[in-house]
C-alpha positions as a Markdown table, in Angstrom:
| # | Residue | x | y | z |
|---|---|---|---|---|
| 1 | Met | -81.4 | -53.3 | -82.0 |
| 2 | Asp | -84.8 | -54.1 | -80.7 |
| 3 | Tyr | -86.1 | -52.2 | -77.8 |
| 4 | Arg | -88.5 | -53.1 | -75.0 |
| 5 | Leu | -90.1 | -49.6 | -75.2 |
| 6 | Ser | -90.2 | -47.1 | -77.9 |
| 7 | Val | -91.2 | -43.4 | -76.7 |
| 8 | Ile | -92.5 | -41.1 | -79.5 |
| 9 | Ile | -92.4 | -37.4 | -78.8 |
| 10 | Ile | -93.3 | -34.7 | -81.3 |
| 11 | Thr | -91.9 | -31.1 | -81.0 |
| 12 | Trp | -93.1 | -27.9 | -82.7 |
| 13 | Asn | -91.4 | -24.6 | -81.3 |
| 14 | Ser | -91.1 | -26.5 | -77.9 |
| 15 | Gln | -87.8 | -25.0 | -76.7 |
| 16 | Arg | -89.3 | -24.3 | -73.2 |
| 17 | Asp | -90.5 | -27.9 | -72.7 |
| 18 | Val | -88.2 | -30.1 | -74.6 |
| 19 | Ala | -85.3 | -30.5 | -72.3 |
| 20 | Pro | -87.2 | -31.1 | -68.9 |
| 21 | Cys | -89.3 | -33.6 | -70.8 |
| 22 | Leu | -86.4 | -35.6 | -72.4 |
| 23 | Asp | -84.5 | -35.4 | -69.1 |
| 24 | Ser | -87.3 | -36.8 | -67.3 |
| 25 | Val | -87.9 | -39.7 | -69.7 |
| 26 | Leu | -84.2 | -40.7 | -69.7 |
| 27 | Ala | -84.1 | -40.8 | -65.9 |
| 28 | Ser | -87.3 | -42.7 | -65.7 |
| 29 | Thr | -86.4 | -45.3 | -68.4 |
| 30 | Gly | -82.7 | -45.9 | -67.5 |
| 31 | His | -83.4 | -49.3 | -66.1 |
| 32 | Met | -85.0 | -50.9 | -69.2 |
| 33 | Ser | -84.2 | -51.3 | -72.8 |
| 34 | Val | -85.7 | -47.9 | -74.5 |
| 35 | Glu | -85.5 | -46.0 | -77.5 |
| 36 | Ile | -86.6 | -42.2 | -77.6 |
| 37 | Ile | -87.7 | -41.0 | -81.0 |
| 38 | Val | -88.5 | -37.3 | -81.3 |
| 39 | Val | -90.0 | -36.0 | -84.5 |
| 40 | Asp | -89.9 | -32.3 | -84.9 |
| 41 | Asn | -92.7 | -30.6 | -86.9 |
| 42 | Gly | -90.5 | -27.7 | -88.7 |
| 43 | Ser | -89.6 | -25.8 | -85.5 |
| 44 | Ala | -88.5 | -22.3 | -85.9 |
| 45 | Asp | -87.2 | -21.6 | -82.5 |
| 46 | Gly | -84.4 | -23.1 | -80.7 |
| 47 | Thr | -86.0 | -26.6 | -80.4 |
| 48 | Arg | -83.7 | -28.3 | -82.8 |
| 49 | Gly | -80.4 | -27.0 | -81.4 |
| 50 | Ile | -81.5 | -28.6 | -78.0 |
| 51 | Leu | -82.6 | -31.9 | -79.7 |
| 52 | Gln | -79.2 | -32.1 | -81.6 |
| 53 | Ser | -77.5 | -31.8 | -78.2 |
| 54 | Tyr | -78.8 | -34.9 | -76.9 |
| 55 | Gly | -76.7 | -36.7 | -79.5 |
| 56 | Ala | -77.2 | -40.6 | -79.9 |
| 57 | Arg | -79.4 | -40.6 | -76.8 |
| 58 | Ile | -82.4 | -40.0 | -78.8 |
| 59 | Asn | -83.4 | -40.6 | -82.7 |
| 60 | Phe | -84.0 | -37.1 | -83.8 |
| 61 | Ile | -86.2 | -37.1 | -86.9 |
| 62 | Pro | -86.6 | -33.5 | -88.4 |
| 63 | Leu | -89.5 | -32.7 | -90.8 |
| 64 | Asp | -89.4 | -30.0 | -93.2 |
| 65 | Lys | -92.6 | -28.2 | -92.1 |
| 66 | Asn | -95.5 | -28.6 | -89.6 |
| 67 | Arg | -97.5 | -31.7 | -91.0 |
| 68 | Gly | -99.8 | -32.1 | -88.0 |
| 69 | Val | -99.9 | -34.2 | -85.1 |
| 70 | Ala | -100.9 | -37.5 | -86.6 |
| 71 | Phe | -98.5 | -37.4 | -89.4 |
| 72 | Ala | -95.5 | -36.6 | -87.2 |
| 73 | Arg | -96.7 | -39.3 | -84.7 |
| 74 | Asn | -96.9 | -41.8 | -87.4 |
| 75 | Thr | -93.4 | -40.9 | -88.5 |
| 76 | Gly | -92.2 | -41.8 | -85.0 |
| 77 | Leu | -94.3 | -45.0 | -85.1 |
| 78 | Lys | -92.9 | -46.3 | -88.3 |
| 79 | Ala | -89.3 | -45.8 | -86.9 |
| 80 | Ala | -90.1 | -47.6 | -83.6 |
| 81 | Thr | -88.9 | -51.1 | -82.9 |
| 82 | Gly | -90.1 | -51.5 | -79.5 |
| 83 | Glu | -92.4 | -54.2 | -78.4 |
| 84 | Leu | -94.3 | -51.5 | -76.4 |
| 85 | Val | -94.9 | -48.0 | -77.7 |
| 86 | Trp | -95.5 | -44.9 | -75.6 |
| 87 | Ile | -96.9 | -41.8 | -77.3 |
| 88 | Leu | -96.0 | -38.8 | -75.1 |
| 89 | Asp | -96.5 | -35.0 | -75.3 |
| 90 | Val | -93.4 | -32.7 | -75.0 |
| 91 | Asp | -95.1 | -30.6 | -72.2 |
| 92 | Thr | -94.9 | -33.5 | -69.8 |
| 93 | Ile | -92.6 | -34.5 | -66.9 |
| 94 | Val | -92.7 | -38.3 | -66.3 |
| 95 | Asn | -91.4 | -40.6 | -63.5 |
| 96 | Arg | -90.4 | -44.4 | -63.2 |
| 97 | His | -93.4 | -45.2 | -61.1 |
| 98 | Ala | -95.9 | -44.4 | -64.0 |
| 99 | Val | -93.7 | -45.9 | -66.6 |
| 100 | Asp | -93.3 | -49.2 | -64.8 |
| 101 | Gly | -96.9 | -49.1 | -63.8 |
| 102 | Met | -98.2 | -48.8 | -67.3 |
| 103 | Val | -95.6 | -51.4 | -68.8 |
| 104 | Ser | -96.7 | -53.9 | -66.2 |
| 105 | Phe | -100.5 | -53.4 | -66.7 |
| 106 | Leu | -100.0 | -54.1 | -70.3 |
| 107 | Ala | -97.9 | -57.1 | -69.8 |
| 108 | Gly | -100.6 | -58.6 | -67.6 |
| 109 | Asn | -103.8 | -57.6 | -69.3 |
| 110 | Pro | -103.9 | -58.8 | -72.8 |
| 111 | Gly | -107.3 | -57.5 | -73.4 |
| 112 | Cys | -106.1 | -54.0 | -72.9 |
| 113 | Gly | -105.4 | -52.4 | -76.3 |
| 114 | Leu | -104.1 | -48.9 | -74.8 |
| 115 | Cys | -103.6 | -47.6 | -71.5 |
| 116 | Ala | -102.8 | -44.3 | -69.8 |
| 117 | Cys | -102.2 | -42.8 | -66.4 |
| 118 | Arg | -103.6 | -39.7 | -64.7 |
| 119 | Leu | -102.4 | -36.4 | -65.8 |
| 120 | Gln | -102.1 | -33.6 | -63.5 |
| 121 | Ser | -100.7 | -30.0 | -63.3 |
| 122 | Glu | -97.6 | -29.2 | -60.9 |
| 123 | Asn | -99.8 | -28.2 | -58.2 |
| 124 | Gly | -101.7 | -31.4 | -58.3 |
| 125 | Glu | -104.8 | -30.3 | -60.2 |
| 126 | Val | -106.2 | -33.5 | -62.0 |
| 127 | Gln | -106.8 | -33.0 | -65.6 |
| 128 | Asp | -109.6 | -34.2 | -67.8 |
| 129 | Ser | -107.6 | -36.6 | -69.8 |
| 130 | Cys | -110.0 | -39.5 | -69.8 |
| 131 | Arg | -113.3 | -38.7 | -71.8 |
| 132 | Arg | -116.1 | -39.9 | -73.7 |
| 133 | Leu | -115.9 | -39.5 | -77.4 |
| 134 | Pro | -116.3 | -36.1 | -78.6 |
| 135 | Arg | -120.0 | -36.0 | -79.6 |
| 136 | Pro | -121.4 | -32.9 | -81.4 |
| 137 | Ala | -123.4 | -31.8 | -78.3 |
| 138 | His | -120.4 | -31.6 | -76.2 |
| 139 | Lys | -118.6 | -29.6 | -78.7 |
| 140 | Ile | -121.3 | -27.1 | -79.1 |
| 141 | Arg | -121.5 | -26.7 | -75.4 |
| 142 | Asn | -117.5 | -26.4 | -75.2 |
| 143 | Val | -117.8 | -23.3 | -77.6 |
| 144 | Leu | -121.0 | -21.8 | -75.8 |
| 145 | Ser | -119.1 | -22.3 | -72.5 |
| 146 | Glu | -116.1 | -20.4 | -73.9 |
| 147 | Ile | -118.1 | -17.5 | -75.2 |
| 148 | Thr | -120.3 | -17.1 | -72.0 |
| 149 | Gly | -117.4 | -17.4 | -69.7 |
| 150 | Arg | -116.0 | -14.3 | -71.1 |
| 151 | Thr | -119.0 | -12.1 | -70.5 |
| 152 | Ala | -119.8 | -11.2 | -66.8 |
| 153 | Leu | -123.6 | -10.8 | -67.8 |
| 154 | Leu | -123.8 | -14.5 | -68.8 |
| 155 | Lys | -122.3 | -15.9 | -65.7 |
| 156 | Arg | -125.3 | -17.9 | -64.8 |
| 157 | Leu | -125.7 | -19.4 | -68.1 |
| 158 | His | -121.9 | -20.1 | -68.4 |
| 159 | Ala | -122.3 | -22.2 | -65.2 |
| 160 | Lys | -125.2 | -24.1 | -66.4 |
| 161 | Ile | -123.7 | -25.1 | -69.5 |
| 162 | Lys | -120.5 | -26.0 | -68.0 |
| 163 | Asn | -122.0 | -28.5 | -65.5 |
| 164 | Arg | -124.2 | -30.0 | -68.3 |
| 165 | Asn | -120.9 | -30.7 | -70.3 |
| 166 | Glu | -119.1 | -32.1 | -67.5 |
| 167 | Thr | -120.9 | -35.6 | -68.0 |
| 168 | Gln | -118.3 | -36.2 | -70.8 |
| 169 | Phe | -115.4 | -36.7 | -68.1 |
| 170 | Tyr | -114.4 | -39.2 | -65.9 |
| 171 | Arg | -113.8 | -37.2 | -62.8 |
| 172 | Arg | -115.0 | -39.7 | -60.1 |
| 173 | Glu | -113.0 | -42.5 | -61.5 |
| 174 | Leu | -109.8 | -40.4 | -61.8 |
| 175 | Ser | -110.1 | -39.3 | -58.0 |
| 176 | Gly | -109.7 | -43.0 | -57.3 |
| 177 | Ser | -106.9 | -45.7 | -57.6 |
| 178 | Glu | -108.6 | -48.5 | -59.4 |
| 179 | Pro | -108.2 | -49.1 | -63.3 |
| 180 | Phe | -111.2 | -48.2 | -65.3 |
| 181 | Glu | -112.3 | -48.4 | -69.0 |
| 182 | Ala | -112.8 | -45.0 | -70.6 |
| 183 | Glu | -114.1 | -44.3 | -74.1 |
| 184 | Tyr | -110.7 | -42.6 | -74.9 |
| 185 | Val | -107.7 | -40.9 | -73.3 |
| 186 | Ile | -106.0 | -37.9 | -74.8 |
| 187 | Gly | -102.9 | -38.4 | -76.8 |
| 188 | Ala | -100.5 | -36.6 | -74.3 |
| 189 | Cys | -100.1 | -40.1 | -72.8 |
| 190 | Gln | -100.9 | -43.3 | -74.5 |
| 191 | Met | -99.0 | -46.4 | -74.2 |
| 192 | Phe | -99.8 | -49.7 | -76.2 |
| 193 | Arg | -98.3 | -52.9 | -77.8 |
| 194 | Arg | -96.7 | -52.1 | -81.2 |
| 195 | Ser | -98.7 | -55.2 | -82.5 |
| 196 | Ile | -102.0 | -53.1 | -82.0 |
| 197 | Leu | -101.0 | -51.1 | -85.1 |
| 198 | Asp | -101.6 | -54.4 | -87.2 |
| 199 | His | -105.0 | -54.4 | -86.1 |
| 200 | Ala | -106.2 | -50.9 | -85.8 |
| 201 | Gly | -103.8 | -49.2 | -88.0 |
| 202 | Tyr | -101.9 | -46.1 | -87.5 |
| 203 | Leu | -103.2 | -42.7 | -86.7 |
| 204 | Asp | -105.5 | -41.1 | -89.4 |
| 205 | Asp | -103.0 | -38.3 | -90.7 |
| 206 | Arg | -106.2 | -36.6 | -92.5 |
| 207 | Ile | -106.7 | -35.1 | -89.1 |
| 208 | Phe | -104.1 | -32.3 | -88.9 |
| 209 | Tyr | -104.9 | -31.4 | -85.4 |
| 210 | Gly | -107.9 | -32.4 | -83.3 |
| 211 | Pro | -109.6 | -35.7 | -82.6 |
| 212 | Glu | -106.7 | -38.0 | -84.1 |
| 213 | Asp | -106.5 | -39.5 | -80.5 |
| 214 | Ala | -110.3 | -40.1 | -80.1 |
| 215 | Asp | -110.1 | -41.8 | -83.5 |
| 216 | Phe | -107.3 | -44.1 | -82.6 |
| 217 | Cys | -108.9 | -45.2 | -79.5 |
| 218 | Leu | -112.3 | -45.9 | -81.1 |
| 219 | Arg | -110.7 | -48.1 | -83.7 |
| 220 | Ile | -108.7 | -50.1 | -81.1 |
| 221 | Tyr | -112.1 | -50.5 | -79.1 |
| 222 | Arg | -113.8 | -51.7 | -82.4 |
| 223 | Lys | -111.2 | -54.4 | -82.7 |
| 224 | Gly | -112.2 | -55.7 | -79.4 |
| 225 | Tyr | -109.6 | -54.0 | -77.0 |
| 226 | Lys | -110.3 | -52.0 | -73.9 |
| 227 | Ile | -109.0 | -48.5 | -73.4 |
| 228 | Ile | -107.8 | -48.3 | -69.7 |
| 229 | Cys | -106.9 | -45.5 | -67.5 |
| 230 | Leu | -104.7 | -46.2 | -64.5 |
| 231 | Pro | -105.2 | -43.3 | -61.9 |
| 232 | Arg | -102.9 | -44.9 | -59.5 |
| 233 | Tyr | -100.0 | -43.4 | -61.4 |
| 234 | His | -99.6 | -40.0 | -62.6 |
| 235 | Ile | -97.3 | -37.7 | -64.7 |
| 236 | Ile | -97.1 | -34.0 | -64.7 |
| 237 | His | -98.7 | -32.4 | -67.8 |
| 238 | His | -98.2 | -28.7 | -68.5 |
| 239 | Tyr | -101.1 | -28.6 | -71.0 |
| 240 | Asn | -99.9 | -26.2 | -73.7 |
| 241 | Arg | -103.3 | -26.2 | -75.3 |
| 242 | Ile | -102.8 | -24.3 | -78.5 |
| 243 | Ser | -106.5 | -24.3 | -79.6 |
| 244 | Gly | -107.8 | -22.7 | -76.6 |
| 245 | Lys | -106.2 | -19.3 | -76.8 |
| 246 | Lys | -108.4 | -17.9 | -79.5 |
| 247 | Ile | -111.9 | -19.1 | -80.6 |
| 248 | Phe | -111.5 | -18.0 | -84.1 |
| 249 | Ser | -107.8 | -19.0 | -85.2 |
| 250 | Arg | -106.2 | -21.1 | -87.9 |
| 251 | Ile | -105.6 | -24.0 | -85.2 |
| 252 | Ser | -109.2 | -23.7 | -84.0 |
| 253 | Tyr | -110.4 | -24.0 | -87.6 |
| 254 | Leu | -108.1 | -27.0 | -88.2 |
| 255 | His | -109.5 | -28.5 | -84.9 |
| 256 | Leu | -113.1 | -28.1 | -86.1 |
| 257 | Lys | -112.2 | -29.5 | -89.6 |
| 258 | Gly | -110.9 | -32.7 | -87.8 |
| 259 | Leu | -114.0 | -33.1 | -85.7 |
| 260 | Ile | -116.2 | -32.8 | -88.7 |
| 261 | Tyr | -114.1 | -35.3 | -90.6 |
| 262 | Phe | -114.2 | -37.5 | -87.5 |
| 263 | Tyr | -118.1 | -37.4 | -87.3 |
| 264 | Phe | -118.6 | -38.1 | -90.9 |
| 265 | Lys | -116.0 | -40.9 | -91.0 |
| 266 | His | -117.7 | -42.8 | -88.2 |
| 267 | Lys | -121.1 | -41.7 | -89.2 |
| 268 | Leu | -121.8 | -40.2 | -85.8 |
| 269 | Leu | -124.0 | -37.5 | -87.0 |
| 270 | Thr | -126.5 | -40.1 | -88.3 |
| 271 | Ser | -126.0 | -43.3 | -86.0 |
| 272 | Gly | -125.4 | -41.4 | -82.8 |
| 273 | Ser | -123.6 | -44.4 | -81.4 |
| 274 | Tyr | -119.7 | -45.0 | -81.4 |
| 275 | Arg | -120.2 | -48.7 | -80.6 |
| 276 | Lys | -121.5 | -49.7 | -84.0 |
| 277 | Asn | -118.5 | -50.2 | -86.4 |
| 278 | Asn | -119.6 | -47.6 | -89.1 |
| 279 | Gly | -116.1 | -47.2 | -90.3 |
C-alpha cells in the first residue's frame, strides 16, 4: 500500500517521550493516508516494549545497536512509501494544524525542497530551529559561550559572545507569520517530497551525530530547491539536547567529529561560502 505521508521517527532510550509523541502523531494524521515508521537505535530501557504495544499502527524497525542519527533515519527513509516524508524527533508533540499546513505548502510550492514549522517549548518559548549553516566561527563562539556562562567572573564576556553569535539565527522571521527561506532547519522537523531523495540523496551516515541535518539541507539547496520555514504553524519540542550536558563527553566528541567532516566535505574551511557547489 502506498501512503500520502510517511512519518520517520527514531528512538534511543526514549521511554519518556515515545508514547506522547506517537499518540499526537496518530491523532493529528488520522484524516489522511499515513504510515508511521519508528526506527529504534538499540534502546536499553523500556522504549521497545512501548513501541511493540502499538502493534500494526506503526512500522517498528529495531536496530541491533546505536548506529547514529543519519543511519537510523536512512533506514526509515528506505522503508517509506509515502509521496511526502516527515522526519520528526521523538521529543515532539504535534498537531493537525501544523501537519496540514506543511503538507499544503509543499503541494502548492514545487520550488520548495524541504519545509518546517516553528518549534517551541510547552510554555511558548520559540526555539532557534532555523539557522544559518554552522560556520567555524559560530561553533567556536558556541563553545566559548558555554564555558564563560559557567563562570560568574566572565559574565560580561559571556554576554558579548552570546550576542555576537545570535546572528546565526532567524529570530525576527520566526516571530512573524510569513514563510521565509532559511539556510537550514534542524532535523527535529523536516518535511519534503520523497522524490527529493533522487536529487539530493539520503542523509550522510558518515555523520554519526551532528550536522547531518545541515548537510542534507545544503545538498537540497545546491540542487536548486529552497528550504522554507512556516512560522504560522508550530509544534511542541521538548529539545532533549544530548550534546549540551557536558562539554567534554563522547557525544560532544562525535558532534565535533561530524562538524569537522562537514567542513572538509564542503570545503567551507577554504572557500568560506556554502553557495558554491564544492561537494
